[in-house]
PDB file of N, CA and C in Angstrom:
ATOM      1  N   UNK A 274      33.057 -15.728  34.732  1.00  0.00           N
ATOM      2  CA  UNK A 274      33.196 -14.907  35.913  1.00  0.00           C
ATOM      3  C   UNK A 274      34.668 -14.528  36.106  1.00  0.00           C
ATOM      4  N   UNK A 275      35.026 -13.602  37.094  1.00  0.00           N
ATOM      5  CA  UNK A 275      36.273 -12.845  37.039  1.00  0.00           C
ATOM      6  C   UNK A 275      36.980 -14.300  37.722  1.00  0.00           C
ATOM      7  N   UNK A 276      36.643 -14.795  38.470  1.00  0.00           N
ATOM      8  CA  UNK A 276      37.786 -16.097  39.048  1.00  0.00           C
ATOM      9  C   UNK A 276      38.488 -16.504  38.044  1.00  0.00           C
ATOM     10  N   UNK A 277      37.060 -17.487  37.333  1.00  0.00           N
ATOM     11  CA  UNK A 277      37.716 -18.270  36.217  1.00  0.00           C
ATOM     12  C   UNK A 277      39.101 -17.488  35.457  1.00  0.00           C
ATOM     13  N   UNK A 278      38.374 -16.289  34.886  1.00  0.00           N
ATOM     14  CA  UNK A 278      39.118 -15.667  34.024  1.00  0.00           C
ATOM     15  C   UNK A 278      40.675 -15.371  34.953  1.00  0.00           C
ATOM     16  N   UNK A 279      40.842 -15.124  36.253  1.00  0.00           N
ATOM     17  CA  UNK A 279      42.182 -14.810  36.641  1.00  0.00           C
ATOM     18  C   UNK A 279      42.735 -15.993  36.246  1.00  0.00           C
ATOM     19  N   UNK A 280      42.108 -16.968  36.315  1.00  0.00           N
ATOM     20  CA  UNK A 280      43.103 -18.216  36.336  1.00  0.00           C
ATOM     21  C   UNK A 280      43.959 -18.854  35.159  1.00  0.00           C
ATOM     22  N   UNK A 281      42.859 -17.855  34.149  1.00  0.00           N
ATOM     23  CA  UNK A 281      43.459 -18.058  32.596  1.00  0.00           C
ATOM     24  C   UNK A 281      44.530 -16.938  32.362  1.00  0.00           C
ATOM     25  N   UNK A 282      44.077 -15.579  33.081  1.00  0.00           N
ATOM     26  CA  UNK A 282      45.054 -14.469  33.091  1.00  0.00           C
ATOM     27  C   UNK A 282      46.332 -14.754  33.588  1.00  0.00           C
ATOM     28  N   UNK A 283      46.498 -15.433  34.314  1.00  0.00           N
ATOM     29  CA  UNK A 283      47.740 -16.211  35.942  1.00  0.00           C
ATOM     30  C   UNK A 283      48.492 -16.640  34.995  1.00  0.00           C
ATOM     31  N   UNK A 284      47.939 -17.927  34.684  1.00  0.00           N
ATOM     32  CA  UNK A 284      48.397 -18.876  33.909  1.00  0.00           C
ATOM     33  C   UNK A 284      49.037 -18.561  32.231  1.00  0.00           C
ATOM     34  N   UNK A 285      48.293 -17.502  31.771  1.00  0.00           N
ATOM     35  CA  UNK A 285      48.945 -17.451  30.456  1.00  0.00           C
ATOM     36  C   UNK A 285      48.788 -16.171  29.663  1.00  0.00           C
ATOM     37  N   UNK A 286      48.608 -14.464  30.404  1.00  0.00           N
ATOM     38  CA  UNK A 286      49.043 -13.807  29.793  1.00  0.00           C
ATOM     39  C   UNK A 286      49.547 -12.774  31.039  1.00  0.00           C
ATOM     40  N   UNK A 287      49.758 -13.018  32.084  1.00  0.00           N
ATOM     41  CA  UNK A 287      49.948 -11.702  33.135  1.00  0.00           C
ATOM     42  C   UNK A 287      51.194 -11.327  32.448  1.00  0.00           C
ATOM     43  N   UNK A 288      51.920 -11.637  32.018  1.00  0.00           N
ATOM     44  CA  UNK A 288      53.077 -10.874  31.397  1.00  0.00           C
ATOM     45  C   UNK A 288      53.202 -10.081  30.497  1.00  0.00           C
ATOM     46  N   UNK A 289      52.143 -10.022  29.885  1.00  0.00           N
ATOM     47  CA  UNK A 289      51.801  -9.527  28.785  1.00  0.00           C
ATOM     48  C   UNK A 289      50.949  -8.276  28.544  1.00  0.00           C
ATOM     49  N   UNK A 290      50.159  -8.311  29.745  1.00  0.00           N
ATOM     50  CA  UNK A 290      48.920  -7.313  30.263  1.00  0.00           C
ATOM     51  C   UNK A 290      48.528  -7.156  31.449  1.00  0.00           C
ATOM     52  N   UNK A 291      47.880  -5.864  31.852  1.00  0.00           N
ATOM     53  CA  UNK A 291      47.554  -6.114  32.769  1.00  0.00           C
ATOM     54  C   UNK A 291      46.024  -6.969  33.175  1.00  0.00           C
ATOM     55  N   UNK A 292      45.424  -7.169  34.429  1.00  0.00           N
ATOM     56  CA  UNK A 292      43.769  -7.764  33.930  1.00  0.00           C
ATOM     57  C   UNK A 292      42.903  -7.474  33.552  1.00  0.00           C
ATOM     58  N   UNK A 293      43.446  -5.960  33.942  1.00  0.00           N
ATOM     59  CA  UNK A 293      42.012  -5.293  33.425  1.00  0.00           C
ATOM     60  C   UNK A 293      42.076  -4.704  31.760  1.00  0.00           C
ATOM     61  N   UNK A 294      42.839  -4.643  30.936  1.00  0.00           N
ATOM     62  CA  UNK A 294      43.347  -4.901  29.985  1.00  0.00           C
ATOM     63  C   UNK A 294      42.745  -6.440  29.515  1.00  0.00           C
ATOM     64  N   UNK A 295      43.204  -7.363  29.759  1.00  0.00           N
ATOM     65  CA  UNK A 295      43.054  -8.957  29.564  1.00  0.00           C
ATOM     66  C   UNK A 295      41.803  -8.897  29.952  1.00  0.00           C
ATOM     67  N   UNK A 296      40.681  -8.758  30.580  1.00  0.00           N
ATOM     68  CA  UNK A 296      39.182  -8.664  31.053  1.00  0.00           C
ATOM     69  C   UNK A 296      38.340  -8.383  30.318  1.00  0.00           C
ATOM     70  N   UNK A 297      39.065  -6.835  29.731  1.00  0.00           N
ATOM     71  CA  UNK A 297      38.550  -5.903  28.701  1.00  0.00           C
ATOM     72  C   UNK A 297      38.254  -6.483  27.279  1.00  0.00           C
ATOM     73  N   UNK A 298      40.043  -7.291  26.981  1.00  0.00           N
ATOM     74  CA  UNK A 298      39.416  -8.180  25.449  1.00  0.00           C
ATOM     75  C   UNK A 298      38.759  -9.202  25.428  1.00  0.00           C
ATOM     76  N   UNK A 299      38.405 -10.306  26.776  1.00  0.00           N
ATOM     77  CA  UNK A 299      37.699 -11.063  26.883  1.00  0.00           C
ATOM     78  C   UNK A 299      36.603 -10.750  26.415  1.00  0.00           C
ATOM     79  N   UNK A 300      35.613  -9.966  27.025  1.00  0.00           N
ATOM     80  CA  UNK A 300      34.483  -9.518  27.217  1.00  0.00           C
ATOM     81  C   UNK A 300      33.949  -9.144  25.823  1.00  0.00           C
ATOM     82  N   UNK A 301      34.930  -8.219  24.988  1.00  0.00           N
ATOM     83  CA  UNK A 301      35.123  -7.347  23.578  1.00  0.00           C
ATOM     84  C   UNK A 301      34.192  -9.088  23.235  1.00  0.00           C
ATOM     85  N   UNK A 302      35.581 -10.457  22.991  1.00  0.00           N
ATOM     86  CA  UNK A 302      35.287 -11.076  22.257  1.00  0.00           C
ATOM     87  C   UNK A 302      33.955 -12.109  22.700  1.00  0.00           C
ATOM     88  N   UNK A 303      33.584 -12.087  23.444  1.00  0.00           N
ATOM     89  CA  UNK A 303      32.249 -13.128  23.799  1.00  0.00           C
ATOM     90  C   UNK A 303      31.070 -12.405  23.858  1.00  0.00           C
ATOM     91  N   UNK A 304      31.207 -10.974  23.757  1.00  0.00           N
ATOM     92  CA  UNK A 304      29.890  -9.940  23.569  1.00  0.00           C
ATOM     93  C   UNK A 304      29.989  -9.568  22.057  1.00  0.00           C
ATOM     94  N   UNK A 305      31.078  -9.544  21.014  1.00  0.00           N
ATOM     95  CA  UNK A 305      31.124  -8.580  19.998  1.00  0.00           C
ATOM     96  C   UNK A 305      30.367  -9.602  18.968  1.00  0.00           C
ATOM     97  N   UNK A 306      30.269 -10.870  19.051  1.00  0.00           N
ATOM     98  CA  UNK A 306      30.430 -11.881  17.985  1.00  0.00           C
ATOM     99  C   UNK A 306      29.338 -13.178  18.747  1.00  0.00           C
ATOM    100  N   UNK A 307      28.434 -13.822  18.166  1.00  0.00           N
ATOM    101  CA  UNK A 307      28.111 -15.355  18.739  1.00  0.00           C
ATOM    102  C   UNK A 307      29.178 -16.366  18.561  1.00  0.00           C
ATOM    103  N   UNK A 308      29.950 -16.256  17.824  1.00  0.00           N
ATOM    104  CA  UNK A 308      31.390 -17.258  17.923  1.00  0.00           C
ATOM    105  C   UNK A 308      32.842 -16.309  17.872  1.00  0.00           C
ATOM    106  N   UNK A 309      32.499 -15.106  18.680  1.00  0.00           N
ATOM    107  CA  UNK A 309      33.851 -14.424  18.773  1.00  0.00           C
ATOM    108  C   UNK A 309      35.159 -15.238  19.896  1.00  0.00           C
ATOM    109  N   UNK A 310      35.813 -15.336  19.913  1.00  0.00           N
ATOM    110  CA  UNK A 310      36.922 -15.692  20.378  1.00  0.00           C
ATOM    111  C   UNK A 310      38.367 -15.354  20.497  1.00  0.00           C
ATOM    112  N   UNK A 311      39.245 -15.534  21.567  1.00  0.00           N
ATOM    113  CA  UNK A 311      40.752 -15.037  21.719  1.00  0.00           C
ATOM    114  C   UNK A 311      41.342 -15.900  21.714  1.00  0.00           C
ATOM    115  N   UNK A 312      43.228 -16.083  21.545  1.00  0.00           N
ATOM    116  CA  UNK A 312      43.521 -16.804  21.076  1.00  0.00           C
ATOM    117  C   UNK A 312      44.889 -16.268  21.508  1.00  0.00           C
ATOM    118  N   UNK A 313      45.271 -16.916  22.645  1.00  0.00           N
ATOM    119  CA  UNK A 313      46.536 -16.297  23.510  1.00  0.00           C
ATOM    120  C   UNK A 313      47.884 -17.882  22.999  1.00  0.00           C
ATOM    121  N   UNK A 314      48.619 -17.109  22.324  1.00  0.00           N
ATOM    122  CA  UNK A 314      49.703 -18.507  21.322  1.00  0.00           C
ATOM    123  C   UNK A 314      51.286 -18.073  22.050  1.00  0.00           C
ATOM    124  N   UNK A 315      51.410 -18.980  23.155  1.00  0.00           N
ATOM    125  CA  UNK A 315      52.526 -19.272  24.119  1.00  0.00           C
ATOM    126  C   UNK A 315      53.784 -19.477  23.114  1.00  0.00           C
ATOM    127  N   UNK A 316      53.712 -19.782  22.178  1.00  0.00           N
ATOM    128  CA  UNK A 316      54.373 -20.313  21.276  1.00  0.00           C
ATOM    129  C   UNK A 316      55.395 -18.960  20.697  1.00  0.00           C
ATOM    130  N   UNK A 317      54.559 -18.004  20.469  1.00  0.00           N
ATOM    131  CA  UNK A 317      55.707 -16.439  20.359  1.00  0.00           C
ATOM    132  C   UNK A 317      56.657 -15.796  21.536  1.00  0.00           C
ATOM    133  N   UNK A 318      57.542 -15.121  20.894  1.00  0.00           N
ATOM    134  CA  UNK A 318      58.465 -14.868  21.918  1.00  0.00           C
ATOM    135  C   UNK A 318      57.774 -13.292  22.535  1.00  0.00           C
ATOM    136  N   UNK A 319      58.286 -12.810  23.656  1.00  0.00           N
ATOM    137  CA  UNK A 319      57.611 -11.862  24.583  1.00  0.00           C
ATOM    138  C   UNK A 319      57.900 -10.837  23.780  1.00  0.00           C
ATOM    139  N   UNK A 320      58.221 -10.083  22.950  1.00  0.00           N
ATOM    140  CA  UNK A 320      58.401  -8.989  22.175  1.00  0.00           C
ATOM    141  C   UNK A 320      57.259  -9.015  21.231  1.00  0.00           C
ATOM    142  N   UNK A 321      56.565 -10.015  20.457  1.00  0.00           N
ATOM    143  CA  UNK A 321      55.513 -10.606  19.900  1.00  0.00           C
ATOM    144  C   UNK A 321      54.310 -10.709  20.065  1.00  0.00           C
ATOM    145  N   UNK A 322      53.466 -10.153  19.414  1.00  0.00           N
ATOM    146  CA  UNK A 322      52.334 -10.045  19.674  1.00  0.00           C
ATOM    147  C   UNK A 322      51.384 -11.496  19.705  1.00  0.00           C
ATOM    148  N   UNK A 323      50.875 -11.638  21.699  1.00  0.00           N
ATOM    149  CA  UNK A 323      50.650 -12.747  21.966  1.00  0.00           C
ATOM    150  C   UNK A 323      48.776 -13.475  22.150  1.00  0.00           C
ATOM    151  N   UNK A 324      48.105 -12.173  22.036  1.00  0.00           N
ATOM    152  CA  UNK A 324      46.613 -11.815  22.122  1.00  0.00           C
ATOM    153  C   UNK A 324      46.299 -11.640  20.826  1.00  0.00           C
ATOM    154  N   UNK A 325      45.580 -12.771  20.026  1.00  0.00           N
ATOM    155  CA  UNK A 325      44.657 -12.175  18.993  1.00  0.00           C
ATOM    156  C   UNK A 325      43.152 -12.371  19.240  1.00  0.00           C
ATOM    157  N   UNK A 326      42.117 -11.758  18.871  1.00  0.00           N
ATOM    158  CA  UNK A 326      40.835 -11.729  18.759  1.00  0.00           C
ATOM    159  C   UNK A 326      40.468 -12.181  17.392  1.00  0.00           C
ATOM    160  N   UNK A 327      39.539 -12.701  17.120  1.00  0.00           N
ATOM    161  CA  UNK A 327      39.139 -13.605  16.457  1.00  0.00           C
ATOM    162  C   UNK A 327      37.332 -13.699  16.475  1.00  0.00           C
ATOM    163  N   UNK A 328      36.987 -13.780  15.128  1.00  0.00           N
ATOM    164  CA  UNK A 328      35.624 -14.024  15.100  1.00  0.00           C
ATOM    165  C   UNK A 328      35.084 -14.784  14.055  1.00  0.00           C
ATOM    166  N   UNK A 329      34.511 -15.913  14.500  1.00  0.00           N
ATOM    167  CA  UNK A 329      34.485 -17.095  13.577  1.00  0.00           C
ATOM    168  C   UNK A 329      33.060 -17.376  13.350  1.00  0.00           C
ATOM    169  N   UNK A 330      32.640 -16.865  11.691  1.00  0.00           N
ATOM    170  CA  UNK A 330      31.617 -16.573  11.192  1.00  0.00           C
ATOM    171  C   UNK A 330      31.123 -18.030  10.582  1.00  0.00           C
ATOM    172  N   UNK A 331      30.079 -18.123  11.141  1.00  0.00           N
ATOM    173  CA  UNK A 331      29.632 -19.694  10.412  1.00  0.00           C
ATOM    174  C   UNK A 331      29.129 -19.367   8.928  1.00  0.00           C
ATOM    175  N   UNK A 332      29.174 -18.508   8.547  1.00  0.00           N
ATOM    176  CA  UNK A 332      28.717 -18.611   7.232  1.00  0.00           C
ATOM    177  C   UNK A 332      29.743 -17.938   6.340  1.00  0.00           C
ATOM    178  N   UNK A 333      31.097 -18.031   6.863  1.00  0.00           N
ATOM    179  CA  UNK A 333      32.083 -18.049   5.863  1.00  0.00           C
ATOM    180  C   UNK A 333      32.633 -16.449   5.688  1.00  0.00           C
ATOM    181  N   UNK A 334      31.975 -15.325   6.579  1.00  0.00           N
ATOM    182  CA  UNK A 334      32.718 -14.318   6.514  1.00  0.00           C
ATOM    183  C   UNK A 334      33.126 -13.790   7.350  1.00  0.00           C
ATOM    184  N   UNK A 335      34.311 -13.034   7.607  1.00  0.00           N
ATOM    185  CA  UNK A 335      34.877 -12.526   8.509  1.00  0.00           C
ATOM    186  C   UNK A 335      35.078 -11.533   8.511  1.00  0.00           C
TER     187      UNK A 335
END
């Protein structure tokens, strides 16, 4: 739900995007895929691309 998700948006990409932007790839990845997933890595510097999408194929392809 949109709560949850602000709280992940708040917490670890509002700088990066806006929400509805950040909402938009959520959604992409938990509708596009049965094990699609994002993968927001605090660890890069702000010039750096900090949002990847990700889809993790149980049978080995991607």
């Amino acid at each position: 739900d949109d709560t949850n998700l602000k709280h992940i948006f708040n917490g670890h990409s509002s700088a990066h995007m806006d929400f509805s932007e950040f909402r938009k790839m959520s959604h992409f990845c938990w509708n596009h895929s049965d094990y699609g997933f994002m993968v927001v890595d605090k660890t890069r510097e702000m010039n750096e691309e900090t949002c990847q999408v990700k889809n993790a194929d149980c049978s080995g392809e991607e």
